[in-house]
Coordinates of C-alpha atoms in Angstrom, one line a residue:
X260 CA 7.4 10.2 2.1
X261 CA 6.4 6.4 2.6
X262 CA 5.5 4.9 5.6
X263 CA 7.0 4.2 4.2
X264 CA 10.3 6.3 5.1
X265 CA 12.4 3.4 6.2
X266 CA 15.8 5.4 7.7
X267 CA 13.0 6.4 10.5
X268 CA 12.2 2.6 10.9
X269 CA 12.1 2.5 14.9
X270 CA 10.8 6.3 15.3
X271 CA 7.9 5.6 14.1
X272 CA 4.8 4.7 16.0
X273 CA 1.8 2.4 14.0
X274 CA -2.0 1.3 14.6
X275 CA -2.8 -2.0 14.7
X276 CA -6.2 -1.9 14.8
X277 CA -8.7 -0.8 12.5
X278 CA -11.4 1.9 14.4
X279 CA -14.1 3.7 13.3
X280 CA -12.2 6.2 11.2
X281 CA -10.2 3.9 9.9
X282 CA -12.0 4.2 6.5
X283 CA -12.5 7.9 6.9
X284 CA -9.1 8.1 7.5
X285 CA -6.7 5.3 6.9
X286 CA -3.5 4.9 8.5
X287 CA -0.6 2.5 7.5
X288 CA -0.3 -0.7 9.3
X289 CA 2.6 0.7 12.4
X290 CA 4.1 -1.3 14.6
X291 CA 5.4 0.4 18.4
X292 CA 9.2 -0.5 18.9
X293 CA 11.4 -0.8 22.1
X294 CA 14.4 0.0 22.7
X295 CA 16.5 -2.0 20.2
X296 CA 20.1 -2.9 20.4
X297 CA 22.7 -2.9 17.6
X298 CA 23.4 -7.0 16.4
X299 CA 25.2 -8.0 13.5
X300 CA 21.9 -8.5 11.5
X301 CA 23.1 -9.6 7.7
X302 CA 22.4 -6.9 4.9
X303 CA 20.4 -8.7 2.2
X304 CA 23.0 -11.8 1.9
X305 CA 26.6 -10.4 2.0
X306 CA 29.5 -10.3 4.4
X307 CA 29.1 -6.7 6.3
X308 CA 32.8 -5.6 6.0
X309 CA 33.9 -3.0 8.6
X310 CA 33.7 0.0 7.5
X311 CA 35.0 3.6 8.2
X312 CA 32.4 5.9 9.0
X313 CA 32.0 9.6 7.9
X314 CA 29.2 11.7 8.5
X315 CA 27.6 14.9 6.0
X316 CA 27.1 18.5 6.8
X317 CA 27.3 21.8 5.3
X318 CA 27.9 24.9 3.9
X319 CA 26.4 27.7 2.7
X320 CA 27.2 27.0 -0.9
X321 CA 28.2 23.7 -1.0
X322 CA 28.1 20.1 1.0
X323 CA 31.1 18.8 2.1
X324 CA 31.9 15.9 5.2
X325 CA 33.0 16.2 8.3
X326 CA 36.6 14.7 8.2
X327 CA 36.5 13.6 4.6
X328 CA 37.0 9.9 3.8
X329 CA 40.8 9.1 3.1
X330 CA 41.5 7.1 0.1
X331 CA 41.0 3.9 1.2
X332 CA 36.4 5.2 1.6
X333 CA 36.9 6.6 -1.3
X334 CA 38.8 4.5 -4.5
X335 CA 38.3 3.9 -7.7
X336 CA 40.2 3.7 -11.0
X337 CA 39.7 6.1 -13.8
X338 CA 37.3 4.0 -15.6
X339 CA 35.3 3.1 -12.7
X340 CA 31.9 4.4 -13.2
X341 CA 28.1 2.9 -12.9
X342 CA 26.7 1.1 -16.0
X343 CA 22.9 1.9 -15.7
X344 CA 22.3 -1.0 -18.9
X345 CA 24.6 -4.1 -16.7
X346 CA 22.0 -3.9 -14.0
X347 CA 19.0 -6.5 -13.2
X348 CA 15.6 -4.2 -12.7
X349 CA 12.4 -5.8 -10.8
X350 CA 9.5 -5.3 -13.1
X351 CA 6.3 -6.4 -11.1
X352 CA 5.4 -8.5 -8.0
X353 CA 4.1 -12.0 -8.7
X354 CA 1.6 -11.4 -6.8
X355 CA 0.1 -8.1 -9.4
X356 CA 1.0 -10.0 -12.5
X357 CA -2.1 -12.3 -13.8
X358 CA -1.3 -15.5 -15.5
X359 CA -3.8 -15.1 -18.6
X360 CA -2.7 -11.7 -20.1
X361 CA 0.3 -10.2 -21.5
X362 CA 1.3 -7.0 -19.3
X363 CA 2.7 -3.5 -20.3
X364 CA 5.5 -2.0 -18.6
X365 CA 7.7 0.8 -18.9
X366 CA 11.6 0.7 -17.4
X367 CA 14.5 2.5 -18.1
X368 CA 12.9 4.0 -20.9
X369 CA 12.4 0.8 -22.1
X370 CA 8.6 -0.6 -23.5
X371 CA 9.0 -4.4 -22.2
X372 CA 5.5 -6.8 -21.9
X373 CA 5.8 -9.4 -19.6
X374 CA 3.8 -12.9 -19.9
X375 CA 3.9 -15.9 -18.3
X376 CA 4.7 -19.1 -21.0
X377 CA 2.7 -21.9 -19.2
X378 CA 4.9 -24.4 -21.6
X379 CA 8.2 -23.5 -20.2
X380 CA 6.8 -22.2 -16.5
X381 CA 8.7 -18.9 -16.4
X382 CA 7.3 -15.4 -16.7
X383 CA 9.3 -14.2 -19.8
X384 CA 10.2 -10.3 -20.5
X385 CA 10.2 -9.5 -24.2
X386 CA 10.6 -6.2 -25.8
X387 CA 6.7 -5.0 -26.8
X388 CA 6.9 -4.3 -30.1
X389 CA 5.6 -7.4 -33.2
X390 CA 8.5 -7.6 -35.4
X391 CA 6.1 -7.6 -38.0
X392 CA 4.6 -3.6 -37.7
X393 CA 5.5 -2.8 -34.5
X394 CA 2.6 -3.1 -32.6
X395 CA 2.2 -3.5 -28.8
X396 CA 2.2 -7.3 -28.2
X397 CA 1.1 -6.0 -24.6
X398 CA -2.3 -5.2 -26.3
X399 CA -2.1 -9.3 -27.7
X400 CA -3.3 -12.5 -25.7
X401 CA -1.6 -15.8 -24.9
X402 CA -3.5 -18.0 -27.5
X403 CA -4.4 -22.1 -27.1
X404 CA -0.6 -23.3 -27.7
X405 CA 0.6 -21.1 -24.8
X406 CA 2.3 -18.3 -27.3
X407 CA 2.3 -14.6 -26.9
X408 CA 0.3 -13.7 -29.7
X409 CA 0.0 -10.4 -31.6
X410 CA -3.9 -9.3 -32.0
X411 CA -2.7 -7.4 -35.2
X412 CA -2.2 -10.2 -37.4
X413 CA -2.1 -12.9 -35.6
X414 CA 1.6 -13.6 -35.0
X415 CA 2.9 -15.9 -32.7
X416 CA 5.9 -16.1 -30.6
X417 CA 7.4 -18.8 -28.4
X418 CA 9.2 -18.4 -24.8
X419 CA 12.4 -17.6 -26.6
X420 CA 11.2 -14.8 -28.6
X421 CA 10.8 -17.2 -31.7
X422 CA 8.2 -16.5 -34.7
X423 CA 6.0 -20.1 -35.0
X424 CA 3.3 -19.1 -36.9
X425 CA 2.7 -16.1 -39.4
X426 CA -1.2 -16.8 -40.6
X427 CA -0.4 -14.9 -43.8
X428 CA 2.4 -16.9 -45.0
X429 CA 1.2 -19.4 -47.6
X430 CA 1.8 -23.1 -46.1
X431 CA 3.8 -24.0 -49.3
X432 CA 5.9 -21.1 -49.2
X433 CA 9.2 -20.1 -48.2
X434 CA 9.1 -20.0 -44.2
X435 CA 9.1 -17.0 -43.3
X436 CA 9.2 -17.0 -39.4
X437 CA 11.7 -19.0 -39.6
X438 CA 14.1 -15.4 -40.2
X439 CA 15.7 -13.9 -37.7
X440 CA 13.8 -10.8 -38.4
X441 CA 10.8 -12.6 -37.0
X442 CA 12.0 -12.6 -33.8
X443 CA 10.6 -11.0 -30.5
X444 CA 13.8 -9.3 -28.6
X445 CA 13.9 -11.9 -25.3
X446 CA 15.1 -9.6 -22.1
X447 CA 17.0 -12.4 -19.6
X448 CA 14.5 -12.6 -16.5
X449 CA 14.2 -14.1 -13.5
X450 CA 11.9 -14.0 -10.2
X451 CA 13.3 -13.5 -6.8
X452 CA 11.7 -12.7 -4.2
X453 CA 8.5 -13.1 -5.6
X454 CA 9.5 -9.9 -8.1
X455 CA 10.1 -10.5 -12.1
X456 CA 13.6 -8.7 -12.4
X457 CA 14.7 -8.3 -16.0
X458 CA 18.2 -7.8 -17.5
X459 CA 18.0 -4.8 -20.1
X460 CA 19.8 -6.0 -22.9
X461 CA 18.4 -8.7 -25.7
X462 CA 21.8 -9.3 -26.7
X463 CA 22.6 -12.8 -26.6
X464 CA 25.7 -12.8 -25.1
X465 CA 23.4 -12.2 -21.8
X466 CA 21.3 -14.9 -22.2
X467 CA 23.0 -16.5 -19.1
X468 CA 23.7 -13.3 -16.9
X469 CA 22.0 -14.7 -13.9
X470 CA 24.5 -17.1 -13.4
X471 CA 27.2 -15.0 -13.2
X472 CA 25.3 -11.7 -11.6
X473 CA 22.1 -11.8 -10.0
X474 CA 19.7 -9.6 -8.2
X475 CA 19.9 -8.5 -4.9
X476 CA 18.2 -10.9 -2.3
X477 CA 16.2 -10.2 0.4
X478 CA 16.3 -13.1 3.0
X479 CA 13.6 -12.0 5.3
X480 CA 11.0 -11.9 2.3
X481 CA 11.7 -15.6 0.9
X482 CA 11.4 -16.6 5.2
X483 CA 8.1 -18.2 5.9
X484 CA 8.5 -17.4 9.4
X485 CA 7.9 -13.6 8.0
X486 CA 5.1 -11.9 6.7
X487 CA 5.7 -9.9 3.7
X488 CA 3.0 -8.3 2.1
X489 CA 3.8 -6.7 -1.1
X490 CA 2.4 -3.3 -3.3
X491 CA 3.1 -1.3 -6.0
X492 CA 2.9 2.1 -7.5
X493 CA 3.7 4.3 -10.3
X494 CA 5.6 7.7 -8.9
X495 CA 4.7 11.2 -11.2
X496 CA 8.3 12.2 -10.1
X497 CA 11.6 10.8 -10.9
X498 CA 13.6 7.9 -9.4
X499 CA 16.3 10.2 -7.9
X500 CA 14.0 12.0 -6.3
X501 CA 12.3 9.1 -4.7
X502 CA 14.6 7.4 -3.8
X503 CA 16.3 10.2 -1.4
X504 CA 13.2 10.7 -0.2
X505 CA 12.7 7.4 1.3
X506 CA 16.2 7.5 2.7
X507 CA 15.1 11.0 4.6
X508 CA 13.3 9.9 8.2
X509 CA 13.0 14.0 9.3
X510 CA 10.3 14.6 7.0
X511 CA 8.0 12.4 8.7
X512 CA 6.4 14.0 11.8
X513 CA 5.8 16.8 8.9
X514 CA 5.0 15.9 5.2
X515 CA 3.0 13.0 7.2
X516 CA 1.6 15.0 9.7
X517 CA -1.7 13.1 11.5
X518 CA -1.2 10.1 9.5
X519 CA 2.1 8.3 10.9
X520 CA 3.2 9.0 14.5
X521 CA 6.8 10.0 15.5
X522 CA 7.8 8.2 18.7
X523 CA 9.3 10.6 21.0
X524 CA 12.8 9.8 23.4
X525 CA 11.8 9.7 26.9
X526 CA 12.4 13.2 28.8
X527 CA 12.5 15.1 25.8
X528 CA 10.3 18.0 25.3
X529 CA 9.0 18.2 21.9
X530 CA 10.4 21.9 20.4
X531 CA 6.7 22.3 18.3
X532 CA 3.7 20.5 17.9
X533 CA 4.9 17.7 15.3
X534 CA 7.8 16.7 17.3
X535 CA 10.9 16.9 15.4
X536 CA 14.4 16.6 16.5
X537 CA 17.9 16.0 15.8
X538 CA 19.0 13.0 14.3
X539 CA 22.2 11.0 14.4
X540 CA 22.4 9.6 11.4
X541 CA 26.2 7.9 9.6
X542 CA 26.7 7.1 6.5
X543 CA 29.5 3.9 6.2
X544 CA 31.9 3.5 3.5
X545 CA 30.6 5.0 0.4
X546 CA 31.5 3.0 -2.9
X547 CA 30.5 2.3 -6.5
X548 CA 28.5 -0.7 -4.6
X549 CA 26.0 1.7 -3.0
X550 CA 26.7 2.2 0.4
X551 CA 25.5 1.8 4.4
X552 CA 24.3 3.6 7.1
X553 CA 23.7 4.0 11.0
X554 CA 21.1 5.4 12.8
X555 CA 21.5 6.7 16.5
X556 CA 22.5 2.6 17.1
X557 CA 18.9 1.7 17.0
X558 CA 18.5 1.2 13.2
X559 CA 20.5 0.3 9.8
X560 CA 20.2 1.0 6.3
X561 CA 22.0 -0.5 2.5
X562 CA 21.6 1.0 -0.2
X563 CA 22.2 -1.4 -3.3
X564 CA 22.2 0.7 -6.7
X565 CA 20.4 0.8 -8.4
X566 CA 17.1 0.0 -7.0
X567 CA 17.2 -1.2 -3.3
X568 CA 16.9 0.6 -0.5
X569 CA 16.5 -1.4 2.6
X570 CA 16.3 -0.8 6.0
X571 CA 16.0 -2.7 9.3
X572 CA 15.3 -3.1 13.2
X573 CA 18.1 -4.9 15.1
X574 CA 16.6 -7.9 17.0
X575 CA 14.1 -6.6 19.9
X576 CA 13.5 -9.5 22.1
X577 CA 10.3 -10.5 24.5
X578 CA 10.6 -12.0 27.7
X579 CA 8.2 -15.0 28.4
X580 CA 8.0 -17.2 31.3
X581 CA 9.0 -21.0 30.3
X582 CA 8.5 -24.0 31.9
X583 CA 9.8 -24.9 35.3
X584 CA 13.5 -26.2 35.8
X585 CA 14.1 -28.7 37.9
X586 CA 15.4 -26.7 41.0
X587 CA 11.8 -25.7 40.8
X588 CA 12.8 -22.2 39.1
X589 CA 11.4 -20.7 36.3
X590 CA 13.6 -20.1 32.8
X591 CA 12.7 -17.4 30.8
X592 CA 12.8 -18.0 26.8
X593 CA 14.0 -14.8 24.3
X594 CA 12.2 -14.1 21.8
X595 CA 13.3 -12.1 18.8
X596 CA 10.9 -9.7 17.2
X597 CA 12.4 -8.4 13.7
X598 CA 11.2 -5.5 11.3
X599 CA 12.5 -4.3 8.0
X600 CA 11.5 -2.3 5.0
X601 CA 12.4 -2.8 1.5
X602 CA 12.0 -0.2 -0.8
X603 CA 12.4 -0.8 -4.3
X604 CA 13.1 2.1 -6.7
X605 CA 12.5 1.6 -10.6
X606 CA 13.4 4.5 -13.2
X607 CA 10.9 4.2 -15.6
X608 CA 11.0 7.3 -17.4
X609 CA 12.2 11.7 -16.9
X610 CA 9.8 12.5 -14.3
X611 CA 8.1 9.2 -13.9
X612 CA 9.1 6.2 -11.1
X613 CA 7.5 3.1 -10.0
X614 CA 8.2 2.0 -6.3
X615 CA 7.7 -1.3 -5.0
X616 CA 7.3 -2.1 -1.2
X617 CA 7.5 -4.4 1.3
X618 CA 7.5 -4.6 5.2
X619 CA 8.6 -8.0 6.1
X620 CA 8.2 -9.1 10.1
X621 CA 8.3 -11.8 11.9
X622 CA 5.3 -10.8 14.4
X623 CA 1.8 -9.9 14.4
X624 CA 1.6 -12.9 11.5
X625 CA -2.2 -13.2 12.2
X626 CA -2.8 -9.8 11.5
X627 CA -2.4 -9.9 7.6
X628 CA -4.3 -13.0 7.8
X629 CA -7.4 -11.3 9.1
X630 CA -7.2 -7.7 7.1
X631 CA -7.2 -7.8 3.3
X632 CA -4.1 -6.5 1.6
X633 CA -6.2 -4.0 -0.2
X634 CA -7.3 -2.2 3.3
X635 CA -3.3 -1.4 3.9
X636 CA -2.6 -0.3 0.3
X637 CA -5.5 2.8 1.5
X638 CA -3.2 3.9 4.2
X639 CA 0.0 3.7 2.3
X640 CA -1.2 5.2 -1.1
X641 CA -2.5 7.6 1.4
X642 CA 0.9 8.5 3.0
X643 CA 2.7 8.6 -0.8
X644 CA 0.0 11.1 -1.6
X645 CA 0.9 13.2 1.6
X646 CA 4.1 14.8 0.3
X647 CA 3.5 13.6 -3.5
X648 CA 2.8 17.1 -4.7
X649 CA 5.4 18.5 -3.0
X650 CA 7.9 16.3 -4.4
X651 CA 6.9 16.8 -7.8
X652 CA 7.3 20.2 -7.7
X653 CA 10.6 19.8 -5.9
X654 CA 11.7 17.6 -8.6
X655 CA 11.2 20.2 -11.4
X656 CA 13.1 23.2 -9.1
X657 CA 16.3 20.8 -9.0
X658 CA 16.3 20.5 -12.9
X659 CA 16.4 24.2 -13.4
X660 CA 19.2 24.1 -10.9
X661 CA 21.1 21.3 -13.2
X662 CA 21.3 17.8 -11.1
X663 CA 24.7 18.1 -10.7
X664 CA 24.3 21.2 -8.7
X665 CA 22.4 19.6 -6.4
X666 CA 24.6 20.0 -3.6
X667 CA 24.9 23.6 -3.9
X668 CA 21.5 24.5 -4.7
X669 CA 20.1 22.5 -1.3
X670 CA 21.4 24.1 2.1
X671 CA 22.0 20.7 4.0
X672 CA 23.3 21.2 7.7
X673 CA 22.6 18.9 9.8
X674 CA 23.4 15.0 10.0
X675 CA 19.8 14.3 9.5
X676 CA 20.6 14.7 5.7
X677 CA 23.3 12.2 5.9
X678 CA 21.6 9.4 3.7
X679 CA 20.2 12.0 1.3
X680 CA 23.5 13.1 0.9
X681 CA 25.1 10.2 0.6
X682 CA 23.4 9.0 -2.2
X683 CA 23.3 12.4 -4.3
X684 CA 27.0 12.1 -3.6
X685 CA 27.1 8.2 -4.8
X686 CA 24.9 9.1 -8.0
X687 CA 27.6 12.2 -9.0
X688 CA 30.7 10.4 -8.0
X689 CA 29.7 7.2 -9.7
X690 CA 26.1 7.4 -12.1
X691 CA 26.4 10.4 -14.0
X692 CA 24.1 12.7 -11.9
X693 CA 21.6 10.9 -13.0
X694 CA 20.0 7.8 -14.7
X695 CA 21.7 7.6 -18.0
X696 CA 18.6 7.1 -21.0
X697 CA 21.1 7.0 -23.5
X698 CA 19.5 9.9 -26.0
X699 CA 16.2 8.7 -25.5
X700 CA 14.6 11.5 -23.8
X701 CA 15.2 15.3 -24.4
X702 CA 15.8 15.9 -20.4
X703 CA 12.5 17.8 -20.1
X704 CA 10.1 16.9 -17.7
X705 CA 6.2 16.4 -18.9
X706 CA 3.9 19.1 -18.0
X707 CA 2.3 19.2 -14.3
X708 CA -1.0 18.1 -14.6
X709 CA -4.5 18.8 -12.9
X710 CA -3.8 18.1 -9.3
X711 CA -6.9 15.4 -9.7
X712 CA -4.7 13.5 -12.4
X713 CA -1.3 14.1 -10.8
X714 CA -2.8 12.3 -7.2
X715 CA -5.0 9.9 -9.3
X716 CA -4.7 6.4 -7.5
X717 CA -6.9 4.2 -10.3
X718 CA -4.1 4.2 -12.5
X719 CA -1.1 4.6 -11.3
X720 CA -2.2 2.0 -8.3
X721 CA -5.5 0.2 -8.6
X722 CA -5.5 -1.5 -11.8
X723 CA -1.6 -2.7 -11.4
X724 CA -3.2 -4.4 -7.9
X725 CA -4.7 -7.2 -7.9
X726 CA -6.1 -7.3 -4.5
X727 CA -7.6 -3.3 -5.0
X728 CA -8.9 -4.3 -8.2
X729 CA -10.5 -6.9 -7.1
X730 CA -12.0 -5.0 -4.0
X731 CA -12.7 -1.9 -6.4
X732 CA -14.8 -3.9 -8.6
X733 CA -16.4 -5.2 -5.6
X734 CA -17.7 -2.0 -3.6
X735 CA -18.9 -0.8 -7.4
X736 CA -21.1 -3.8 -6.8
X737 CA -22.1 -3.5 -3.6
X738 CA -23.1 0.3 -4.8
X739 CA -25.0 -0.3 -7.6
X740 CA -27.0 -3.5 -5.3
X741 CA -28.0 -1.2 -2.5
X742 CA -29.1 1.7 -5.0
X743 CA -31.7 -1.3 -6.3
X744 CA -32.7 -1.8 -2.9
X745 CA -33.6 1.4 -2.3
X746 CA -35.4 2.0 -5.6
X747 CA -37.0 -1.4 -4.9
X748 CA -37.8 -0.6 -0.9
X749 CA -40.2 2.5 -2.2
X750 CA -41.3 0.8 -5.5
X751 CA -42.8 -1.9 -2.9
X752 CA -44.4 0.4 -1.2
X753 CA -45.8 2.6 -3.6
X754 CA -46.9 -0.4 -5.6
X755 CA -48.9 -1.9 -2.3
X756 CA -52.7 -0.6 -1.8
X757 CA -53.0 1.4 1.1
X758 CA -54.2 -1.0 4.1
X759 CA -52.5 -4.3 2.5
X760 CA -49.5 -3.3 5.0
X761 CA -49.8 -2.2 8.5
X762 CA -48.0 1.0 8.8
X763 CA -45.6 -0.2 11.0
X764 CA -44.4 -2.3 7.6
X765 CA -44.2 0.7 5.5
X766 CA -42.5 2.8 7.7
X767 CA -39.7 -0.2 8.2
X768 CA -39.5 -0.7 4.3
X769 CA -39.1 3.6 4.2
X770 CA -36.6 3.7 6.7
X771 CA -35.0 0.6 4.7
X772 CA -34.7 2.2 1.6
X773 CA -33.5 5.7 3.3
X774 CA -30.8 3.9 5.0
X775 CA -29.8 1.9 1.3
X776 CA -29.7 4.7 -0.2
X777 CA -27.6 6.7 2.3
X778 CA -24.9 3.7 2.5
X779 CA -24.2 3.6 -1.5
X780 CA -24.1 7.2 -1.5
X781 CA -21.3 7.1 1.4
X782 CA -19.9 4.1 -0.4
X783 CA -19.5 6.0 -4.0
X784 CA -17.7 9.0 -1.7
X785 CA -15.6 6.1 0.3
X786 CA -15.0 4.2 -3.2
X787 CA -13.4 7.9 -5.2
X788 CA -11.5 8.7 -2.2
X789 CA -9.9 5.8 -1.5
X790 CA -9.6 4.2 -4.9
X791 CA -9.0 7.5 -7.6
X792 CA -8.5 10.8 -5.6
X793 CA -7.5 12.0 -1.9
X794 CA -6.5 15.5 -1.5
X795 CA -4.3 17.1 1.4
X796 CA -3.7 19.9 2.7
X797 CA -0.9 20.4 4.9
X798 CA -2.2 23.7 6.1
X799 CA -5.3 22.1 7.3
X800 CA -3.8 19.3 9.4

């Protein structure tokens, strides 16, 4: 999928400019890589142990690995196994989330609102429901005192979940919201990485989890030497099957046909027309922890369960000429270009996902200076929507197959399946098969949709953006003022007496109102295809 597919991070070849068909046809922001060289770049904070390696191919009726991990890959006690609720979940970027209104979201199966308490400076995650009749407090407001309020009845509820005011309880009576009953559920929260993660669990006992376990980290995004734009989506398929697809890098040159560009190795002859080839791809010690992986010594990949995928470029490094030495030489300085991807997962519900992004790089720093983050959500939604049908259906032909007969219902030969594997192989081994909902879901997925509503970008992307709400709310503008133009261009000219303008005049204010009229009918075609619906057809590329 994704440009989004990170495991082919230095195959892949991107525009940096913006032509003419840019807004006919968006493409992703790319960046052309070198030859890169293996370096003991850190995964997201930690100590890289060595590992064994062990790659994945195989059979006809079942995936096994090529010299299968001993014991020491491959441990665990009896009782070791994933905990899907003891796990900290990212909720929204900071940069979506708007200060003055509560927000809906949905994770884990869980209905959480999120809101920032000005008195306390934290963005707070409490369960959306009002103790009180269990309406949405995502639907409420923050009121004068800085409290989440309930628009139902007017409740009121502090940072820490408690009730302070209940309008309906007599001054000189007993007070009520004083009770524990009153009380919002408080999920523990914290931002890193300019993301809201949340704990799933009110229980009090976690009210202090983040000093003991916290999120994973992300160094290159929290670098100001980087640049690290951010964007969000809801996914009408399922976390598992999201997140193997961003760890798949041979599906590119094909699902995103004529959008992203697969860089070719040198003296190869490409075997059809969208170039694919072999990849060497090696999955490193595989553990309850997640689990790493190699690619062709060019790239590396972590995989940190439950929701980070990450990805990244060893250091390329440009020669410059430096100043003059004294023996009258020159000295040339190094200096080190680095890429990465970070691809953020969130279960959300059967069928349903929500993937965050990010592409932090320390190059090309001017660039998002210069384009508005709206213009490079186009390109990406537009390579998500590039194999988004075909991964919903996918999804629902792995159900009827039972997830835990994945492996045998998917014919996976070659090593450029290695990651997908892996992490089907982690999720069995160690998750269940799946994400765990705890009885809150039958295990059906919804019905499919109209295609129109299954691709629709206005709600699962536009109004969780800031920056494409902002721009979509602008263009609608810009549309409606040069429709007025035009009606106003031949109003003026019909309301003029014939010989009060030269006709040299009329014919300009014509032409003016021809040529308003033309841009806010390509505008209303450019606004629906870039900001609701964009079909494609693969068989057409």
């Amino acid at each position: 999928m994704e440009s989004m597919k990170a495991s082919s991070l230095t195959s892949l070849s991107i525009r940096t400019a913006f032509d003419r068909t840019q807004f006919r046809k968006p493409m992703f922001l790319n960046f052309h890589f070198g030859p890169i060289t293996r370096s003991s770049f850190p995964l997201v904070g930690t100590n890289q142990p060595k590992f064994k390696v062990f790659t994945t191919i195989s059979s006809t009726d079942s995936t096994e690995t090529k010299n299968p991990p001993d014991s020491e890959l491959e441990t665990r006690s009896k009782d070791e196994k994933f905990d899907w609720y003891a796990q900290w979940y990212p909720v929204m970027p900071v940069c979506d989330l708007d200060k003055r209104v509560p927000h809906a979201k949905k994770v884990m199966g869980l209905d959480v609102v999120v809101w920032w308490d000005r008195n306390e400076c934290a963005w707070k995650v409490f369960e959306d429901s009002c103790p009180h009749r269990l309406a949405p407090l995502s639907e409420g407001r923050i009121d004068q005192g800085g409290r989440l309020q309930c628009v139902y009845h007017g409740w009121c509820f502090n940072g820490s979940g408690d009730c302070k005011f209940i309008p309906q309880a007599p001054p000189d009576g007993p007070p009520v919201h004083t009770f524990k009953r009153a009380c919002v559920g408080v999920y523990p929260s914290t931002v890193q990485n300019d993301i809201v993660w949340f704990w799933p669990n009110t229980d009090p006992q976690y009210k202090d989890i983040i000093m003991d376990r916290k999120p994973p980290y992300i160094s290159e995004i929290d670098d100001p030497s980087y640049t690290k734009l951010m964007g969000n989506r809801d996914i009408p398929f399922g976390y598992e099957v999201l997140m193997e697809n961003l760890m798949d890098p041979a599906h590119v040159p094909y699902a995103h046909y004529g959008i992203m560009r697969s860089q070719q190795p040198k003296n190869r002859v490409k075997a059809d027309r969208e170039g694919g080839r072999p990849l060497e791809l090696i999955i490193e010690r595989l553990d309850i922890n997640g689990f790493g992986a190699d690619q062709e010594e060019r790239s590396r990949s972590k995989f940190f369960p439950p929701c980070v995928f990450y990805a990244y470029t060893d250091s390329m490094v440009d020669q410059a000429n430096g100043s003059a030495s004294s023996a009258g030489t020159k000295k040339k300085t190094s200096v080190q270009r680095k890429f990465s991807l970070v691809f953020i997962c969130v279960p959300v519900s059967p069928g349903n996902s929500r993937l965050i992004w990010t592409f932090p790089r320390n190059f090309g720093l001017w660039i998002d200076k210069v384009v508005p983050r709206w213009m490079f959500h186009v390109g990406q939604n537009l390579i998500l929507d590039s194999d988004l049908y075909l991964l919903h259906v996918e999804e629902r032909k792995i159900i009827d197959a039972g997830p835990t007969n994945w492996q045998k219902a998917c014919f996976v030969p070659t090593k450029s399946d290695a990651l997908v594997v892996g992490f089907r192989k982690w999720l069995n081994k160690y998750a269940g098969g799946q994400v765990d909902w705890r009885g809150k879901y039958s295990g059906a997925l919804p019905p499919t949709p109209p295609r129109e509503q299954l691709m629709d970008r206005y709600w699962s992307h536009v109004v969780n953006c800031r920056s494409c709400s902002v721009a979509y709310k602008g263009l609608n503008v810009l549309e409606v003022v040069l429709q007025v133009a035009s009606v106003a261009s031949i109003g003026i000219v019909a309301a003029i007496k014939q010989g009060a303008m030269s006709a040299a005049a009329r014919t300009t204010i014509v032409l003016l109102a021809v040529l308003c009229y033309a841009s806010s009918r390509w505008l209303a075609h450019f606004i629906y295809k870039n900001f609701h619906y964009h079909d494609y057809s693969h068989a057409l590329r």
